[in-house]
Amino acid sequence: MDPIYCGTPFPPFGPFGPGGGFPGAGYPGGYPGSFGPSFPGFGSPGGPFPYNYGVGHGNLPDATVGQHGFLFPQDTRGYAVDLNNNGRYDRGQDGVLGMDLNHDGRVDNREIEQTNQRMKAFGGNYDLNGDGKVNFCERIQGRQMQQEMQGYDRNHDGRLDTNEFASAGGRVLIDHNRDGQFGRGEQYSPYSFPTPGFGAGSLGSVDPRFGTSVTGHTAWGWGY
Ligand SMILES: [Ca+2]
Ligand SMILES: [Ca+2]
Ligand SMILES: [Ca+2]
Ligand SMILES: [Ca+2]
């Protein structure tokens, strides 16, 4: 797979493996299973917070979010956020994190994969190609990516909040037409993107170590 093989295979790193490691514990906002038509707290008064409530979601590293390449199509592996809380990636429902690394104003498939790798490395998982092993190359590259991401984590809490993710060129991608590609109309600011069933959300924070994200939701209504 890698053009250059360098170094002996390394055992899988840490608690993370393919499929991620959502611990599923202690989430305010009722992860999982509180999602539904009778979502508690929907429409409750805002109080002192800018959003009505925050909801925890599992992160889905290495999610197959589409395909790329013409002659030899390959899966596009992205770092998804399970916005509808069913434990798997759903096109058109869940968000995919993407950083515009070359600053051309849009996130392409390569950047989706590079963001996936960076988010994993940020959380200490250097298995960049998701094969369950961390080789020497991945350790070197993973450390570099981790340091790059730590540079965006300005308050050094190990998470990226909305401002930090935005300053990294971060966008939230929603595959509305479910074609496995992310066009311009499917790329949103992390401050406001459509969420399944209840209007718009903002990415409160992404924690790659514990594999969770919190989104703040506004009760804008049921349409986008
Ligand atoms: Ca899902
Ligand atoms: Ca770009
Ligand atoms: Ca932070
Ligand atoms: Ca699409």
PDB file of C-alpha atoms and ligand atoms in Angstrom:
ATOM      1  CA  MET A   1       0.000   0.000   0.000  1.00  0.00           C
ATOM      2  CA  ASP A   2       2.660   2.492   1.028  1.00  0.00           C
ATOM      3  CA  PRO A   3       5.124   3.334  -1.714  1.00  0.00           C
ATOM      4  CA  ILE A   4       8.047   2.811   0.651  1.00  0.00           C
ATOM      5  CA  TYR A   5       8.123   0.165   3.298  1.00  0.00           C
ATOM      6  CA  CYS A   6      10.226   1.353   6.153  1.00  0.00           C
ATOM      7  CA  GLY A   7      10.538  -0.381   9.458  1.00  0.00           C
ATOM      8  CA  THR A   8       8.977  -3.308  11.201  1.00  0.00           C
ATOM      9  CA  PRO A   9       5.278  -3.398  11.847  1.00  0.00           C
ATOM     10  CA  PHE A  10       4.361  -1.955  15.170  1.00  0.00           C
ATOM     11  CA  PRO A  11       1.575  -3.288  17.381  1.00  0.00           C
ATOM     12  CA  PRO A  12      -1.687  -1.401  17.342  1.00  0.00           C
ATOM     13  CA  PHE A  13      -1.376   1.776  19.254  1.00  0.00           C
ATOM     14  CA  GLY A  14      -3.271   2.441  22.428  1.00  0.00           C
ATOM     15  CA  PRO A  15      -6.934   1.794  22.962  1.00  0.00           C
ATOM     16  CA  PHE A  16      -7.851   2.912  19.482  1.00  0.00           C
ATOM     17  CA  GLY A  17      -8.237   0.502  16.664  1.00  0.00           C
ATOM     18  CA  PRO A  18     -10.193   0.319  13.459  1.00  0.00           C
ATOM     19  CA  GLY A  19     -13.647   1.520  14.233  1.00  0.00           C
ATOM     20  CA  GLY A  20     -12.605   3.936  16.891  1.00  0.00           C
ATOM     21  CA  GLY A  21     -13.066   3.862  20.583  1.00  0.00           C
ATOM     22  CA  PHE A  22     -16.115   5.624  21.765  1.00  0.00           C
ATOM     23  CA  PRO A  23     -16.332   4.918  25.468  1.00  0.00           C
ATOM     24  CA  GLY A  24     -20.014   5.757  25.602  1.00  0.00           C
ATOM     25  CA  ALA A  25     -19.976   7.029  29.119  1.00  0.00           C
ATOM     26  CA  GLY A  26     -21.064  10.111  30.900  1.00  0.00           C
ATOM     27  CA  TYR A  27     -22.418  12.193  28.131  1.00  0.00           C
ATOM     28  CA  PRO A  28     -24.676  15.051  29.007  1.00  0.00           C
ATOM     29  CA  GLY A  29     -27.396  15.354  26.480  1.00  0.00           C
ATOM     30  CA  GLY A  30     -28.314  11.725  26.484  1.00  0.00           C
ATOM     31  CA  TYR A  31     -26.055   9.796  24.149  1.00  0.00           C
ATOM     32  CA  PRO A  32     -27.246   7.383  22.861  1.00  0.00           C
ATOM     33  CA  GLY A  33     -30.882   6.904  22.130  1.00  0.00           C
ATOM     34  CA  SER A  34     -32.360  10.200  23.169  1.00  0.00           C
ATOM     35  CA  PHE A  35     -32.696  11.185  19.561  1.00  0.00           C
ATOM     36  CA  GLY A  36     -36.176  11.093  18.215  1.00  0.00           C
ATOM     37  CA  PRO A  37     -39.332  13.012  17.527  1.00  0.00           C
ATOM     38  CA  SER A  38     -39.841  13.615  21.232  1.00  0.00           C
ATOM     39  CA  PHE A  39     -36.331  14.864  21.775  1.00  0.00           C
ATOM     40  CA  PRO A  40     -36.183  16.090  25.342  1.00  0.00           C
ATOM     41  CA  GLY A  41     -35.360  19.700  25.700  1.00  0.00           C
ATOM     42  CA  PHE A  42     -36.299  20.643  22.196  1.00  0.00           C
ATOM     43  CA  GLY A  43     -37.514  24.180  22.189  1.00  0.00           C
ATOM     44  CA  SER A  44     -36.654  24.763  25.791  1.00  0.00           C
ATOM     45  CA  PRO A  45     -35.739  28.317  26.691  1.00  0.00           C
ATOM     46  CA  GLY A  46     -32.187  29.171  25.888  1.00  0.00           C
ATOM     47  CA  GLY A  47     -31.059  30.390  29.257  1.00  0.00           C
ATOM     48  CA  PRO A  48     -27.585  31.861  29.461  1.00  0.00           C
ATOM     49  CA  PHE A  49     -26.254  29.690  26.650  1.00  0.00           C
ATOM     50  CA  PRO A  50     -26.132  30.720  23.029  1.00  0.00           C
ATOM     51  CA  TYR A  51     -27.689  27.397  22.048  1.00  0.00           C
ATOM     52  CA  ASN A  52     -30.566  25.568  23.576  1.00  0.00           C
ATOM     53  CA  TYR A  53     -28.654  22.457  24.455  1.00  0.00           C
ATOM     54  CA  GLY A  54     -25.507  20.531  23.693  1.00  0.00           C
ATOM     55  CA  VAL A  55     -25.611  16.945  22.476  1.00  0.00           C
ATOM     56  CA  GLY A  56     -22.760  14.433  22.564  1.00  0.00           C
ATOM     57  CA  HIS A  57     -22.004  12.381  19.486  1.00  0.00           C
ATOM     58  CA  GLY A  58     -19.563   9.593  18.788  1.00  0.00           C
ATOM     59  CA  ASN A  59     -16.778  10.255  16.335  1.00  0.00           C
ATOM     60  CA  LEU A  60     -16.371   7.790  13.482  1.00  0.00           C
ATOM     61  CA  PRO A  61     -12.732   7.738  12.383  1.00  0.00           C
ATOM     62  CA  ASP A  62     -11.923   5.945   9.120  1.00  0.00           C
ATOM     63  CA  ALA A  63     -15.563   6.082   8.025  1.00  0.00           C
ATOM     64  CA  THR A  64     -16.098   5.232   4.377  1.00  0.00           C
ATOM     65  CA  VAL A  65     -17.685   8.462   3.245  1.00  0.00           C
ATOM     66  CA  GLY A  66     -17.409   7.981  -0.512  1.00  0.00           C
ATOM     67  CA  GLN A  67     -15.163   6.905  -3.345  1.00  0.00           C
ATOM     68  CA  HIS A  68     -12.512   8.720  -5.328  1.00  0.00           C
ATOM     69  CA  GLY A  69     -10.400   7.950  -8.396  1.00  0.00           C
ATOM     70  CA  PHE A  70     -11.656   7.134 -11.867  1.00  0.00           C
ATOM     71  CA  LEU A  71      -9.789   4.067 -13.097  1.00  0.00           C
ATOM     72  CA  PHE A  72      -9.322   2.447  -9.721  1.00  0.00           C
ATOM     73  CA  PRO A  73     -11.920   3.857  -7.345  1.00  0.00           C
ATOM     74  CA  GLN A  74     -10.873   3.781  -3.734  1.00  0.00           C
ATOM     75  CA  ASP A  75     -12.811   4.403  -0.571  1.00  0.00           C
ATOM     76  CA  THR A  76     -12.547   7.891   0.827  1.00  0.00           C
ATOM     77  CA  ARG A  77     -11.870   7.520   4.555  1.00  0.00           C
ATOM     78  CA  GLY A  78     -13.113  10.430   6.568  1.00  0.00           C
ATOM     79  CA  TYR A  79     -13.446  11.500  10.174  1.00  0.00           C
ATOM     80  CA  ALA A  80     -17.194  11.578  10.644  1.00  0.00           C
ATOM     81  CA  VAL A  81     -19.350  12.787  13.495  1.00  0.00           C
ATOM     82  CA  ASP A  82     -22.338  10.554  14.189  1.00  0.00           C
ATOM     83  CA  LEU A  83     -24.904  13.336  14.275  1.00  0.00           C
ATOM     84  CA  ASN A  84     -27.881  10.962  14.260  1.00  0.00           C
ATOM     85  CA  ASN A  85     -26.324   8.785  16.981  1.00  0.00           C
ATOM     86  CA  ASN A  86     -26.845   5.361  15.454  1.00  0.00           C
ATOM     87  CA  GLY A  87     -23.221   4.253  15.658  1.00  0.00           C
ATOM     88  CA  ARG A  88     -22.436   4.289  11.932  1.00  0.00           C
ATOM     89  CA  TYR A  89     -21.865   6.779   9.155  1.00  0.00           C
ATOM     90  CA  ASP A  90     -24.979   7.793   7.214  1.00  0.00           C
ATOM     91  CA  ARG A  91     -24.692   9.830   4.049  1.00  0.00           C
ATOM     92  CA  GLY A  92     -26.732  12.986   4.188  1.00  0.00           C
ATOM     93  CA  GLN A  93     -27.254  12.725   7.948  1.00  0.00           C
ATOM     94  CA  ASP A  94     -23.867  12.659   9.613  1.00  0.00           C
ATOM     95  CA  GLY A  95     -21.126  15.256   9.313  1.00  0.00           C
ATOM     96  CA  VAL A  96     -17.616  14.710   7.996  1.00  0.00           C
ATOM     97  CA  LEU A  97     -14.798  16.920   9.256  1.00  0.00           C
ATOM     98  CA  GLY A  98     -12.617  18.419   6.558  1.00  0.00           C
ATOM     99  CA  MET A  99      -9.803  20.964   6.711  1.00  0.00           C
ATOM    100  CA  ASP A 100      -8.999  23.132   3.715  1.00  0.00           C
ATOM    101  CA  LEU A 101      -5.291  22.476   3.998  1.00  0.00           C
ATOM    102  CA  ASN A 102      -4.274  24.135   0.720  1.00  0.00           C
ATOM    103  CA  HIS A 103      -6.497  27.180   1.373  1.00  0.00           C
ATOM    104  CA  ASP A 104      -8.269  27.079  -1.987  1.00  0.00           C
ATOM    105  CA  GLY A 105     -11.685  27.572  -0.442  1.00  0.00           C
ATOM    106  CA  ARG A 106     -12.947  24.022  -0.680  1.00  0.00           C
ATOM    107  CA  VAL A 107     -12.289  20.651   0.896  1.00  0.00           C
ATOM    108  CA  ASP A 108     -11.442  17.886  -1.582  1.00  0.00           C
ATOM    109  CA  ASN A 109     -11.298  14.118  -1.071  1.00  0.00           C
ATOM    110  CA  ARG A 110      -7.598  14.166  -0.376  1.00  0.00           C
ATOM    111  CA  GLU A 111      -8.106  16.772   2.325  1.00  0.00           C
ATOM    112  CA  ILE A 112     -10.917  14.680   3.818  1.00  0.00           C
ATOM    113  CA  GLU A 113      -8.470  11.778   4.175  1.00  0.00           C
ATOM    114  CA  GLN A 114      -5.696  14.017   5.463  1.00  0.00           C
ATOM    115  CA  THR A 115      -8.074  15.491   8.035  1.00  0.00           C
ATOM    116  CA  ASN A 116      -9.016  11.979   9.148  1.00  0.00           C
ATOM    117  CA  GLN A 117      -5.337  11.171   9.634  1.00  0.00           C
ATOM    118  CA  ARG A 118      -4.684  14.421  11.465  1.00  0.00           C
ATOM    119  CA  MET A 119      -7.608  13.985  13.826  1.00  0.00           C
ATOM    120  CA  LYS A 120      -6.504  10.443  14.630  1.00  0.00           C
ATOM    121  CA  ALA A 121      -2.910  11.556  15.176  1.00  0.00           C
ATOM    122  CA  PHE A 122      -4.093  14.448  17.336  1.00  0.00           C
ATOM    123  CA  GLY A 123      -5.733  11.886  19.629  1.00  0.00           C
ATOM    124  CA  GLY A 124      -2.590   9.730  19.730  1.00  0.00           C
ATOM    125  CA  ASN A 125      -3.583   7.168  17.100  1.00  0.00           C
ATOM    126  CA  TYR A 126      -0.808   7.029  14.505  1.00  0.00           C
ATOM    127  CA  ASP A 127      -2.358   4.216  12.479  1.00  0.00           C
ATOM    128  CA  LEU A 128      -2.789   6.575   9.577  1.00  0.00           C
ATOM    129  CA  ASN A 129      -3.914   4.044   6.976  1.00  0.00           C
ATOM    130  CA  GLY A 130      -6.225   2.241   9.376  1.00  0.00           C
ATOM    131  CA  ASP A 131      -4.792  -1.245   8.915  1.00  0.00           C
ATOM    132  CA  GLY A 132      -4.494  -1.860  12.654  1.00  0.00           C
ATOM    133  CA  LYS A 133      -0.698  -1.499  12.667  1.00  0.00           C
ATOM    134  CA  VAL A 134       1.556   1.485  13.237  1.00  0.00           C
ATOM    135  CA  ASN A 135       4.815   1.242  11.317  1.00  0.00           C
ATOM    136  CA  PHE A 136       7.851   3.433  11.639  1.00  0.00           C
ATOM    137  CA  CYS A 137       6.772   5.801   8.853  1.00  0.00           C
ATOM    138  CA  GLU A 138       3.385   6.282  10.435  1.00  0.00           C
ATOM    139  CA  ARG A 139       4.950   7.053  13.771  1.00  0.00           C
ATOM    140  CA  ILE A 140       7.114   9.777  12.264  1.00  0.00           C
ATOM    141  CA  GLN A 141       4.313  11.199  10.156  1.00  0.00           C
ATOM    142  CA  GLY A 142       1.767  10.795  12.939  1.00  0.00           C
ATOM    143  CA  ARG A 143       3.914  12.752  15.368  1.00  0.00           C
ATOM    144  CA  GLN A 144       4.291  15.555  12.867  1.00  0.00           C
ATOM    145  CA  MET A 145       0.548  15.669  12.311  1.00  0.00           C
ATOM    146  CA  GLN A 146      -0.073  15.571  16.036  1.00  0.00           C
ATOM    147  CA  GLN A 147       2.223  18.542  16.566  1.00  0.00           C
ATOM    148  CA  GLU A 148       0.536  20.428  13.745  1.00  0.00           C
ATOM    149  CA  MET A 149      -2.869  19.813  15.324  1.00  0.00           C
ATOM    150  CA  GLN A 150      -1.604  20.736  18.786  1.00  0.00           C
ATOM    151  CA  GLY A 151      -0.673  24.069  17.256  1.00  0.00           C
ATOM    152  CA  TYR A 152      -4.352  24.650  16.481  1.00  0.00           C
ATOM    153  CA  ASP A 153      -5.344  23.576  19.995  1.00  0.00           C
ATOM    154  CA  ARG A 154      -4.577  26.951  21.472  1.00  0.00           C
ATOM    155  CA  ASN A 155      -5.813  26.253  24.984  1.00  0.00           C
ATOM    156  CA  HIS A 156      -4.033  22.855  25.024  1.00  0.00           C
ATOM    157  CA  ASP A 157      -6.995  20.870  26.282  1.00  0.00           C
ATOM    158  CA  GLY A 158      -6.602  18.124  23.709  1.00  0.00           C
ATOM    159  CA  ARG A 159      -9.824  19.105  21.961  1.00  0.00           C
ATOM    160  CA  LEU A 160     -10.648  21.394  19.101  1.00  0.00           C
ATOM    161  CA  ASP A 161     -13.446  23.787  19.831  1.00  0.00           C
ATOM    162  CA  THR A 162     -15.338  25.680  17.160  1.00  0.00           C
ATOM    163  CA  ASN A 163     -12.854  28.543  16.950  1.00  0.00           C
ATOM    164  CA  GLU A 164      -9.845  26.269  16.918  1.00  0.00           C
ATOM    165  CA  PHE A 165     -11.283  24.008  14.242  1.00  0.00           C
ATOM    166  CA  ALA A 166     -12.336  27.006  12.140  1.00  0.00           C
ATOM    167  CA  SER A 167      -8.868  28.542  12.377  1.00  0.00           C
ATOM    168  CA  ALA A 168      -7.478  25.228  11.077  1.00  0.00           C
ATOM    169  CA  GLY A 169      -9.564  25.735   7.930  1.00  0.00           C
ATOM    170  CA  GLY A 170     -12.092  23.254   9.261  1.00  0.00           C
ATOM    171  CA  ARG A 171     -15.469  22.680   7.655  1.00  0.00           C
ATOM    172  CA  VAL A 172     -18.321  20.321   8.346  1.00  0.00           C
ATOM    173  CA  LEU A 173     -19.372  18.386   5.245  1.00  0.00           C
ATOM    174  CA  ILE A 174     -22.835  16.909   4.754  1.00  0.00           C
ATOM    175  CA  ASP A 175     -23.407  14.665   1.730  1.00  0.00           C
ATOM    176  CA  HIS A 176     -26.962  15.858   1.056  1.00  0.00           C
ATOM    177  CA  ASN A 177     -27.346  14.062  -2.286  1.00  0.00           C
ATOM    178  CA  ARG A 178     -25.621  10.951  -0.888  1.00  0.00           C
ATOM    179  CA  ASP A 179     -23.303  10.507  -3.858  1.00  0.00           C
ATOM    180  CA  GLY A 180     -20.156  10.056  -1.788  1.00  0.00           C
ATOM    181  CA  GLN A 181     -18.772  13.410  -2.949  1.00  0.00           C
ATOM    182  CA  PHE A 182     -18.795  16.755  -1.174  1.00  0.00           C
ATOM    183  CA  GLY A 183     -19.608  19.667  -3.423  1.00  0.00           C
ATOM    184  CA  ARG A 184     -19.485  23.338  -2.587  1.00  0.00           C
ATOM    185  CA  GLY A 185     -23.100  23.330  -1.463  1.00  0.00           C
ATOM    186  CA  GLU A 186     -22.323  20.523   0.976  1.00  0.00           C
ATOM    187  CA  GLN A 187     -19.510  22.264   2.874  1.00  0.00           C
ATOM    188  CA  TYR A 188     -20.428  24.281   5.938  1.00  0.00           C
ATOM    189  CA  SER A 189     -18.900  26.482   8.525  1.00  0.00           C
ATOM    190  CA  PRO A 190     -18.383  24.671  11.843  1.00  0.00           C
ATOM    191  CA  TYR A 191     -20.407  27.474  13.397  1.00  0.00           C
ATOM    192  CA  SER A 192     -23.570  26.492  11.551  1.00  0.00           C
ATOM    193  CA  PHE A 193     -24.424  23.359   9.646  1.00  0.00           C
ATOM    194  CA  PRO A 194     -27.621  21.367   9.175  1.00  0.00           C
ATOM    195  CA  THR A 195     -28.241  18.617  11.712  1.00  0.00           C
ATOM    196  CA  PRO A 196     -30.637  15.714  11.291  1.00  0.00           C
ATOM    197  CA  GLY A 197     -34.148  16.467  12.399  1.00  0.00           C
ATOM    198  CA  PHE A 198     -33.669  19.611  14.365  1.00  0.00           C
ATOM    199  CA  GLY A 199     -32.359  22.508  12.408  1.00  0.00           C
ATOM    200  CA  ALA A 200     -28.811  23.725  12.650  1.00  0.00           C
ATOM    201  CA  GLY A 201     -25.908  23.016  14.929  1.00  0.00           C
ATOM    202  CA  SER A 202     -22.494  24.286  15.725  1.00  0.00           C
ATOM    203  CA  LEU A 203     -19.520  22.102  16.457  1.00  0.00           C
ATOM    204  CA  GLY A 204     -18.967  22.727  20.149  1.00  0.00           C
ATOM    205  CA  SER A 205     -15.823  20.659  20.407  1.00  0.00           C
ATOM    206  CA  VAL A 206     -14.186  17.556  18.992  1.00  0.00           C
ATOM    207  CA  ASP A 207     -12.275  15.272  21.321  1.00  0.00           C
ATOM    208  CA  PRO A 208     -10.231  12.752  19.319  1.00  0.00           C
ATOM    209  CA  ARG A 209      -8.892  10.937  22.368  1.00  0.00           C
ATOM    210  CA  PHE A 210     -12.268  10.006  23.759  1.00  0.00           C
ATOM    211  CA  GLY A 211     -13.814   9.842  20.326  1.00  0.00           C
ATOM    212  CA  THR A 212     -16.639  12.227  20.977  1.00  0.00           C
ATOM    213  CA  SER A 213     -17.947  15.525  19.728  1.00  0.00           C
ATOM    214  CA  VAL A 214     -20.424  17.903  21.220  1.00  0.00           C
ATOM    215  CA  THR A 215     -22.644  19.994  19.038  1.00  0.00           C
ATOM    216  CA  GLY A 216     -24.760  22.899  20.124  1.00  0.00           C
ATOM    217  CA  HIS A 217     -28.159  22.983  18.493  1.00  0.00           C
ATOM    218  CA  THR A 218     -30.401  25.842  17.660  1.00  0.00           C
ATOM    219  CA  ALA A 219     -34.085  25.238  17.372  1.00  0.00           C
ATOM    220  CA  TRP A 220     -34.534  26.821  13.990  1.00  0.00           C
ATOM    221  CA  GLY A 221     -37.263  24.412  12.977  1.00  0.00           C
ATOM    222  CA  TRP A 222     -37.267  21.189  11.102  1.00  0.00           C
ATOM    223  CA  GLY A 223     -36.134  22.399   7.698  1.00  0.00           C
ATOM    224  CA  TYR A 224     -32.709  23.451   6.655  1.00  0.00           C
TER     225      TYR A 224
HETATM  226 CA    CA B   1     -24.935   7.894  11.989  1.00  0.00          CA
HETATM  227 CA    CA B   2      -8.632  22.664  -0.360  1.00  0.00          CA
HETATM  228 CA    CA B   3      -8.664  23.187  22.467  1.00  0.00          CA
HETATM  229 CA    CA B   4     -22.650  14.897  -2.385  1.00  0.00          CA
END
